[in-house]
């Protein structure tokens, strides 16, 4: 399959380049700039990403352009554009012409292959402190802004292009057209990366990789583990056993409802109820990191104890997806690791099993598309992400059965109201598939939940004063959890949810709404 190689210089939005290409059905892979893989015949082009570094820094990231320049089409974005200019004999400097945020791009060379079909004046997103003040001799400008003349350029004797703006971000309104021009017209990609093609290839590869050996997989009820399970089941059938661990921290009736939802999917699922063990271990523990470590350790122990009851298991399947792989790789000294994901290392060291990760090349939205192609029920495919430590990170402080009961009831009301609120008349896209209009608020929101706060609030109910707990509602939109914006829930919805929670949940007398975005806040409170 045709693919484009993206070399990451540490930009926080490098993943978006890959996502935009995948949306065009063009397969791509992201690698750190200093770990370039062999360039096989499938590689049709190379993209150099942005970076927080300056090409003028003494320790600026360097790459051997001779590996692909002149041999393959090349596109430099922001730092990549400045790097190409600097190495080509141009001039990159810090000056008053630097730009941040929205800008209007004027296309001065509309017959450039990169600018085919782009409006003469179009909005782009700039984010650069340095600027290219002089182009290399064998290049020419193809687009400018009011203050940056060399906003985009191309070399005259090779298929090498460069832009100082970010075509991958949402605010560049015709960024998809520009990336499509590079992928299709310049690189010659066919655009045959589809869910159906992925499933066909993945099933074949899984059969070759696993053979007749047995596989175990930890189900969570989330979309990643569900799609991984169905895909593996399609490949190895009865040799797959799934284990769903109840850590006692799940949502209301979740253990039973998730098991029930898998009954008609042909999966071999074992329900492991270890709730009492988890709650006992968490008693008296308030530190967030300590809670996470206890939950992680007990999950491994519980999963391991059930897995050992299955004879001759050779493989551990995990729902690792592509952002997990990229984030865990990191670029030392440039891009810090956003997180050390539990799917990228952890269980294998404990269990001495070979690892199979059928989704490790997919972004979250692609996982959902594959799930729909596999015929998985929409309620599972569009299910909101849920934190691994479950409700433990939504109870600020010590976890107790009493607090869990309060939180479960409040959360159940919130989620039920999101599902029941008809927003078909509003202009909300579905968070799980932006190409489709949301029919209810649950579809429009990417992730939602309730947080139980560790304080008491004075209230009045009837003729009595109360001294009970406040809860915070959280609802965000995102694509991969690296960034998130709070969702503007309608006032009438918030009023109704607040009234219902306070009336029906004993122990709660105040409801607040969290309107913090990530960054600077995080999605969860712990």
PDB file of C-alpha atoms in Angstrom, residues 319-521:
ATOM      1  CA  UNK A 319      -5.876  -2.241  22.269  1.00  0.00           C
ATOM      2  CA  UNK A 320      -2.874   0.006  21.633  1.00  0.00           C
ATOM      3  CA  UNK A 321      -3.657   2.700  19.068  1.00  0.00           C
ATOM      4  CA  UNK A 322      -1.315   4.916  17.082  1.00  0.00           C
ATOM      5  CA  UNK A 323      -1.284   7.979  19.395  1.00  0.00           C
ATOM      6  CA  UNK A 324      -0.152   5.658  22.216  1.00  0.00           C
ATOM      7  CA  UNK A 325       2.772   4.480  20.098  1.00  0.00           C
ATOM      8  CA  UNK A 326       3.770   7.991  18.998  1.00  0.00           C
ATOM      9  CA  UNK A 327       3.478   9.548  22.450  1.00  0.00           C
ATOM     10  CA  UNK A 328       5.413   6.749  24.118  1.00  0.00           C
ATOM     11  CA  UNK A 329       8.260   7.069  21.603  1.00  0.00           C
ATOM     12  CA  UNK A 330       8.910  10.763  22.193  1.00  0.00           C
ATOM     13  CA  UNK A 331      11.938  12.705  20.981  1.00  0.00           C
ATOM     14  CA  UNK A 332      14.497  13.052  23.791  1.00  0.00           C
ATOM     15  CA  UNK A 333      15.428  16.664  24.421  1.00  0.00           C
ATOM     16  CA  UNK A 334      12.729  18.064  22.136  1.00  0.00           C
ATOM     17  CA  UNK A 335       9.258  16.640  22.682  1.00  0.00           C
ATOM     18  CA  UNK A 336       8.559  15.275  26.117  1.00  0.00           C
ATOM     19  CA  UNK A 337       6.440  12.174  26.426  1.00  0.00           C
ATOM     20  CA  UNK A 338       2.831  13.198  26.909  1.00  0.00           C
ATOM     21  CA  UNK A 339       2.149   9.967  28.783  1.00  0.00           C
ATOM     22  CA  UNK A 340       3.489   6.485  29.279  1.00  0.00           C
ATOM     23  CA  UNK A 341       0.451   4.586  28.140  1.00  0.00           C
ATOM     24  CA  UNK A 342      -0.456   1.343  29.865  1.00  0.00           C
ATOM     25  CA  UNK A 343      -0.861  -0.360  26.501  1.00  0.00           C
ATOM     26  CA  UNK A 344       2.753   0.291  25.530  1.00  0.00           C
ATOM     27  CA  UNK A 345       4.586  -1.870  28.028  1.00  0.00           C
ATOM     28  CA  UNK A 346       3.416  -3.211  31.381  1.00  0.00           C
ATOM     29  CA  UNK A 347       1.580  -6.491  31.244  1.00  0.00           C
ATOM     30  CA  UNK A 348       4.036  -8.397  29.025  1.00  0.00           C
ATOM     31  CA  UNK A 349       6.834  -8.131  31.620  1.00  0.00           C
ATOM     32  CA  UNK A 350       4.509  -9.563  34.239  1.00  0.00           C
ATOM     33  CA  UNK A 351       3.064 -12.368  32.160  1.00  0.00           C
ATOM     34  CA  UNK A 352       5.869 -13.431  29.802  1.00  0.00           C
ATOM     35  CA  UNK A 353       3.615 -13.478  26.757  1.00  0.00           C
ATOM     36  CA  UNK A 354       4.130 -12.354  23.199  1.00  0.00           C
ATOM     37  CA  UNK A 355       2.235  -9.176  22.365  1.00  0.00           C
ATOM     38  CA  UNK A 356      -0.142  -8.617  19.467  1.00  0.00           C
ATOM     39  CA  UNK A 357      -1.576  -5.136  18.861  1.00  0.00           C
ATOM     40  CA  UNK A 358      -3.994  -5.201  15.920  1.00  0.00           C
ATOM     41  CA  UNK A 359      -4.861  -1.479  16.140  1.00  0.00           C
ATOM     42  CA  UNK A 360      -1.425   0.021  16.712  1.00  0.00           C
ATOM     43  CA  UNK A 361      -1.467   1.840  13.346  1.00  0.00           C
ATOM     44  CA  UNK A 362      -4.912   3.441  13.796  1.00  0.00           C
ATOM     45  CA  UNK A 363      -6.045   6.780  15.190  1.00  0.00           C
ATOM     46  CA  UNK A 364      -9.129   6.814  17.418  1.00  0.00           C
ATOM     47  CA  UNK A 365     -11.508   7.963  14.688  1.00  0.00           C
ATOM     48  CA  UNK A 366     -10.155   5.226  12.401  1.00  0.00           C
ATOM     49  CA  UNK A 367     -10.792   2.643  15.115  1.00  0.00           C
ATOM     50  CA  UNK A 368     -14.428   3.738  15.140  1.00  0.00           C
ATOM     51  CA  UNK A 369     -14.639   3.529  11.334  1.00  0.00           C
ATOM     52  CA  UNK A 370     -13.176   0.024  11.407  1.00  0.00           C
ATOM     53  CA  UNK A 371     -15.612  -0.920  14.172  1.00  0.00           C
ATOM     54  CA  UNK A 372     -18.552   0.187  12.049  1.00  0.00           C
ATOM     55  CA  UNK A 373     -17.199  -1.778   9.076  1.00  0.00           C
ATOM     56  CA  UNK A 374     -16.977  -4.843  11.338  1.00  0.00           C
ATOM     57  CA  UNK A 375     -20.661  -4.448  12.185  1.00  0.00           C
ATOM     58  CA  UNK A 376     -20.144  -3.588  15.858  1.00  0.00           C
ATOM     59  CA  UNK A 377     -23.158  -1.947  17.490  1.00  0.00           C
ATOM     60  CA  UNK A 378     -23.102   1.843  17.409  1.00  0.00           C
ATOM     61  CA  UNK A 379     -23.545   2.082  21.186  1.00  0.00           C
ATOM     62  CA  UNK A 380     -20.126   0.445  21.563  1.00  0.00           C
ATOM     63  CA  UNK A 381     -18.427   2.160  18.624  1.00  0.00           C
ATOM     64  CA  UNK A 382     -19.442   5.654  19.731  1.00  0.00           C
ATOM     65  CA  UNK A 383     -18.921   5.034  23.449  1.00  0.00           C
ATOM     66  CA  UNK A 384     -17.066   7.828  25.223  1.00  0.00           C
ATOM     67  CA  UNK A 385     -13.499   7.184  26.411  1.00  0.00           C
ATOM     68  CA  UNK A 386     -13.314   6.197  30.061  1.00  0.00           C
ATOM     69  CA  UNK A 387     -10.194   6.479  32.249  1.00  0.00           C
ATOM     70  CA  UNK A 388      -8.315   3.277  33.082  1.00  0.00           C
ATOM     71  CA  UNK A 389      -8.539   3.922  36.868  1.00  0.00           C
ATOM     72  CA  UNK A 390     -12.283   4.395  36.338  1.00  0.00           C
ATOM     73  CA  UNK A 391     -14.228   6.447  38.891  1.00  0.00           C
ATOM     74  CA  UNK A 392     -11.235   6.534  41.247  1.00  0.00           C
ATOM     75  CA  UNK A 393      -9.900   9.594  39.397  1.00  0.00           C
ATOM     76  CA  UNK A 394     -13.333  11.246  39.517  1.00  0.00           C
ATOM     77  CA  UNK A 395     -13.471  11.019  43.296  1.00  0.00           C
ATOM     78  CA  UNK A 396     -10.991  13.613  44.488  1.00  0.00           C
ATOM     79  CA  UNK A 397      -9.371  12.093  47.552  1.00  0.00           C
ATOM     80  CA  UNK A 398     -10.076   8.766  49.250  1.00  0.00           C
ATOM     81  CA  UNK A 399     -12.359   6.284  47.477  1.00  0.00           C
ATOM     82  CA  UNK A 400     -15.145   4.773  49.584  1.00  0.00           C
ATOM     83  CA  UNK A 401     -18.242   2.765  48.763  1.00  0.00           C
ATOM     84  CA  UNK A 402     -20.429   5.654  49.966  1.00  0.00           C
ATOM     85  CA  UNK A 403     -18.697   8.125  47.627  1.00  0.00           C
ATOM     86  CA  UNK A 404     -18.880   5.658  44.746  1.00  0.00           C
ATOM     87  CA  UNK A 405     -22.618   5.276  45.264  1.00  0.00           C
ATOM     88  CA  UNK A 406     -23.132   9.051  45.183  1.00  0.00           C
ATOM     89  CA  UNK A 407     -20.957   9.481  42.102  1.00  0.00           C
ATOM     90  CA  UNK A 408     -22.550   6.575  40.218  1.00  0.00           C
ATOM     91  CA  UNK A 409     -26.043   7.981  40.697  1.00  0.00           C
ATOM     92  CA  UNK A 410     -25.051  11.523  39.681  1.00  0.00           C
ATOM     93  CA  UNK A 411     -23.065  10.247  36.700  1.00  0.00           C
ATOM     94  CA  UNK A 412     -25.926   8.034  35.549  1.00  0.00           C
ATOM     95  CA  UNK A 413     -28.302  10.998  35.543  1.00  0.00           C
ATOM     96  CA  UNK A 414     -25.807  13.158  33.603  1.00  0.00           C
ATOM     97  CA  UNK A 415     -25.070  10.534  30.942  1.00  0.00           C
ATOM     98  CA  UNK A 416     -28.737   9.567  30.595  1.00  0.00           C
ATOM     99  CA  UNK A 417     -29.705  13.203  30.097  1.00  0.00           C
ATOM    100  CA  UNK A 418     -26.993  13.639  27.460  1.00  0.00           C
ATOM    101  CA  UNK A 419     -28.427  10.670  25.557  1.00  0.00           C
ATOM    102  CA  UNK A 420     -31.997  11.927  25.894  1.00  0.00           C
ATOM    103  CA  UNK A 421     -31.436  15.545  24.797  1.00  0.00           C
ATOM    104  CA  UNK A 422     -32.431  15.929  21.142  1.00  0.00           C
ATOM    105  CA  UNK A 423     -29.930  18.217  19.413  1.00  0.00           C
ATOM    106  CA  UNK A 424     -30.778  17.260  15.822  1.00  0.00           C
ATOM    107  CA  UNK A 425     -31.934  20.837  15.258  1.00  0.00           C
ATOM    108  CA  UNK A 426     -28.591  22.249  16.411  1.00  0.00           C
ATOM    109  CA  UNK A 427     -25.394  22.463  14.385  1.00  0.00           C
ATOM    110  CA  UNK A 428     -23.421  19.868  16.352  1.00  0.00           C
ATOM    111  CA  UNK A 429     -21.266  17.291  14.536  1.00  0.00           C
ATOM    112  CA  UNK A 430     -20.957  13.816  16.017  1.00  0.00           C
ATOM    113  CA  UNK A 431     -17.784  13.580  18.115  1.00  0.00           C
ATOM    114  CA  UNK A 432     -17.174   9.988  16.978  1.00  0.00           C
ATOM    115  CA  UNK A 433     -17.623  10.831  13.286  1.00  0.00           C
ATOM    116  CA  UNK A 434     -17.542  14.587  12.444  1.00  0.00           C
ATOM    117  CA  UNK A 435     -18.960  13.856   8.986  1.00  0.00           C
ATOM    118  CA  UNK A 436     -22.285  12.937  10.642  1.00  0.00           C
ATOM    119  CA  UNK A 437     -24.604  15.302  12.510  1.00  0.00           C
ATOM    120  CA  UNK A 438     -25.170  14.506  16.172  1.00  0.00           C
ATOM    121  CA  UNK A 439     -28.704  13.498  17.117  1.00  0.00           C
ATOM    122  CA  UNK A 440     -28.218  13.861  20.871  1.00  0.00           C
ATOM    123  CA  UNK A 441     -25.736  15.564  23.182  1.00  0.00           C
ATOM    124  CA  UNK A 442     -23.972  12.301  24.007  1.00  0.00           C
ATOM    125  CA  UNK A 443     -23.042  11.969  20.318  1.00  0.00           C
ATOM    126  CA  UNK A 444     -21.874  15.582  20.159  1.00  0.00           C
ATOM    127  CA  UNK A 445     -19.633  15.305  23.233  1.00  0.00           C
ATOM    128  CA  UNK A 446     -16.332  13.396  23.043  1.00  0.00           C
ATOM    129  CA  UNK A 447     -16.088  12.576  26.745  1.00  0.00           C
ATOM    130  CA  UNK A 448     -18.283  13.372  29.731  1.00  0.00           C
ATOM    131  CA  UNK A 449     -18.533  12.519  33.407  1.00  0.00           C
ATOM    132  CA  UNK A 450     -19.154  13.775  36.914  1.00  0.00           C
ATOM    133  CA  UNK A 451     -16.488  14.569  39.523  1.00  0.00           C
ATOM    134  CA  UNK A 452     -17.195  14.298  43.253  1.00  0.00           C
ATOM    135  CA  UNK A 453     -15.427  17.127  45.064  1.00  0.00           C
ATOM    136  CA  UNK A 454     -13.724  16.726  48.482  1.00  0.00           C
ATOM    137  CA  UNK A 455     -15.495  19.665  50.117  1.00  0.00           C
ATOM    138  CA  UNK A 456     -18.864  20.309  51.745  1.00  0.00           C
ATOM    139  CA  UNK A 457     -21.332  22.916  50.578  1.00  0.00           C
ATOM    140  CA  UNK A 458     -24.068  24.663  52.558  1.00  0.00           C
ATOM    141  CA  UNK A 459     -27.529  24.351  51.070  1.00  0.00           C
ATOM    142  CA  UNK A 460     -31.214  24.617  51.906  1.00  0.00           C
ATOM    143  CA  UNK A 461     -33.702  21.845  51.231  1.00  0.00           C
ATOM    144  CA  UNK A 462     -37.237  22.424  52.460  1.00  0.00           C
ATOM    145  CA  UNK A 463     -36.971  24.062  55.845  1.00  0.00           C
ATOM    146  CA  UNK A 464     -33.598  22.554  56.656  1.00  0.00           C
ATOM    147  CA  UNK A 465     -30.020  23.557  56.025  1.00  0.00           C
ATOM    148  CA  UNK A 466     -27.824  20.930  54.419  1.00  0.00           C
ATOM    149  CA  UNK A 467     -24.089  20.399  54.477  1.00  0.00           C
ATOM    150  CA  UNK A 468     -23.382  18.046  51.577  1.00  0.00           C
ATOM    151  CA  UNK A 469     -21.062  17.485  48.616  1.00  0.00           C
ATOM    152  CA  UNK A 470     -20.897  19.476  45.386  1.00  0.00           C
ATOM    153  CA  UNK A 471     -20.292  17.684  42.099  1.00  0.00           C
ATOM    154  CA  UNK A 472     -18.742  19.055  38.910  1.00  0.00           C
ATOM    155  CA  UNK A 473     -19.992  18.147  35.456  1.00  0.00           C
ATOM    156  CA  UNK A 474     -17.334  17.727  32.761  1.00  0.00           C
ATOM    157  CA  UNK A 475     -17.993  17.528  29.008  1.00  0.00           C
ATOM    158  CA  UNK A 476     -15.330  18.075  26.352  1.00  0.00           C
ATOM    159  CA  UNK A 477     -14.695  17.758  22.644  1.00  0.00           C
ATOM    160  CA  UNK A 478     -11.392  16.372  21.405  1.00  0.00           C
ATOM    161  CA  UNK A 479      -9.896  14.015  18.854  1.00  0.00           C
ATOM    162  CA  UNK A 480      -7.157  12.237  20.757  1.00  0.00           C
ATOM    163  CA  UNK A 481      -7.204  13.645  24.328  1.00  0.00           C
ATOM    164  CA  UNK A 482      -3.952  15.571  23.775  1.00  0.00           C
ATOM    165  CA  UNK A 483      -6.007  18.766  23.665  1.00  0.00           C
ATOM    166  CA  UNK A 484      -9.657  19.316  24.553  1.00  0.00           C
ATOM    167  CA  UNK A 485     -12.196  22.131  24.658  1.00  0.00           C
ATOM    168  CA  UNK A 486     -15.090  22.329  27.097  1.00  0.00           C
ATOM    169  CA  UNK A 487     -18.417  21.785  25.391  1.00  0.00           C
ATOM    170  CA  UNK A 488     -21.055  24.581  25.476  1.00  0.00           C
ATOM    171  CA  UNK A 489     -23.926  22.544  26.900  1.00  0.00           C
ATOM    172  CA  UNK A 490     -27.272  24.377  26.531  1.00  0.00           C
ATOM    173  CA  UNK A 491     -28.471  26.274  29.603  1.00  0.00           C
ATOM    174  CA  UNK A 492     -31.806  24.460  29.701  1.00  0.00           C
ATOM    175  CA  UNK A 493     -29.952  21.145  29.716  1.00  0.00           C
ATOM    176  CA  UNK A 494     -27.657  22.217  32.561  1.00  0.00           C
ATOM    177  CA  UNK A 495     -30.617  23.496  34.571  1.00  0.00           C
ATOM    178  CA  UNK A 496     -32.463  20.200  34.139  1.00  0.00           C
ATOM    179  CA  UNK A 497     -29.451  18.027  35.015  1.00  0.00           C
ATOM    180  CA  UNK A 498     -28.661  20.118  38.083  1.00  0.00           C
ATOM    181  CA  UNK A 499     -32.234  19.870  39.357  1.00  0.00           C
ATOM    182  CA  UNK A 500     -32.390  16.133  38.790  1.00  0.00           C
ATOM    183  CA  UNK A 501     -29.092  15.385  40.515  1.00  0.00           C
ATOM    184  CA  UNK A 502     -29.876  17.532  43.572  1.00  0.00           C
ATOM    185  CA  UNK A 503     -33.404  16.111  43.885  1.00  0.00           C
ATOM    186  CA  UNK A 504     -32.507  12.445  43.387  1.00  0.00           C
ATOM    187  CA  UNK A 505     -28.963  11.936  44.709  1.00  0.00           C
ATOM    188  CA  UNK A 506     -28.693  11.933  48.479  1.00  0.00           C
ATOM    189  CA  UNK A 507     -25.478  13.604  49.582  1.00  0.00           C
ATOM    190  CA  UNK A 508     -25.315  16.222  46.790  1.00  0.00           C
ATOM    191  CA  UNK A 509     -26.660  19.766  47.183  1.00  0.00           C
ATOM    192  CA  UNK A 510     -24.715  21.718  44.539  1.00  0.00           C
ATOM    193  CA  UNK A 511     -23.817  21.193  40.859  1.00  0.00           C
ATOM    194  CA  UNK A 512     -21.150  23.172  38.971  1.00  0.00           C
ATOM    195  CA  UNK A 513     -19.946  22.988  35.363  1.00  0.00           C
ATOM    196  CA  UNK A 514     -16.242  22.812  34.514  1.00  0.00           C
ATOM    197  CA  UNK A 515     -15.433  25.244  31.675  1.00  0.00           C
ATOM    198  CA  UNK A 516     -11.672  24.602  31.570  1.00  0.00           C
ATOM    199  CA  UNK A 517      -9.909  23.488  28.396  1.00  0.00           C
ATOM    200  CA  UNK A 518      -6.844  21.277  28.029  1.00  0.00           C
ATOM    201  CA  UNK A 519      -4.313  22.814  28.290  1.00  0.00           C
ATOM    202  CA  UNK A 520      -4.015  24.276  30.874  1.00  0.00           C
ATOM    203  CA  UNK A 521      -6.379  21.904  32.694  1.00  0.00           C
TER     204      UNK A 521
END
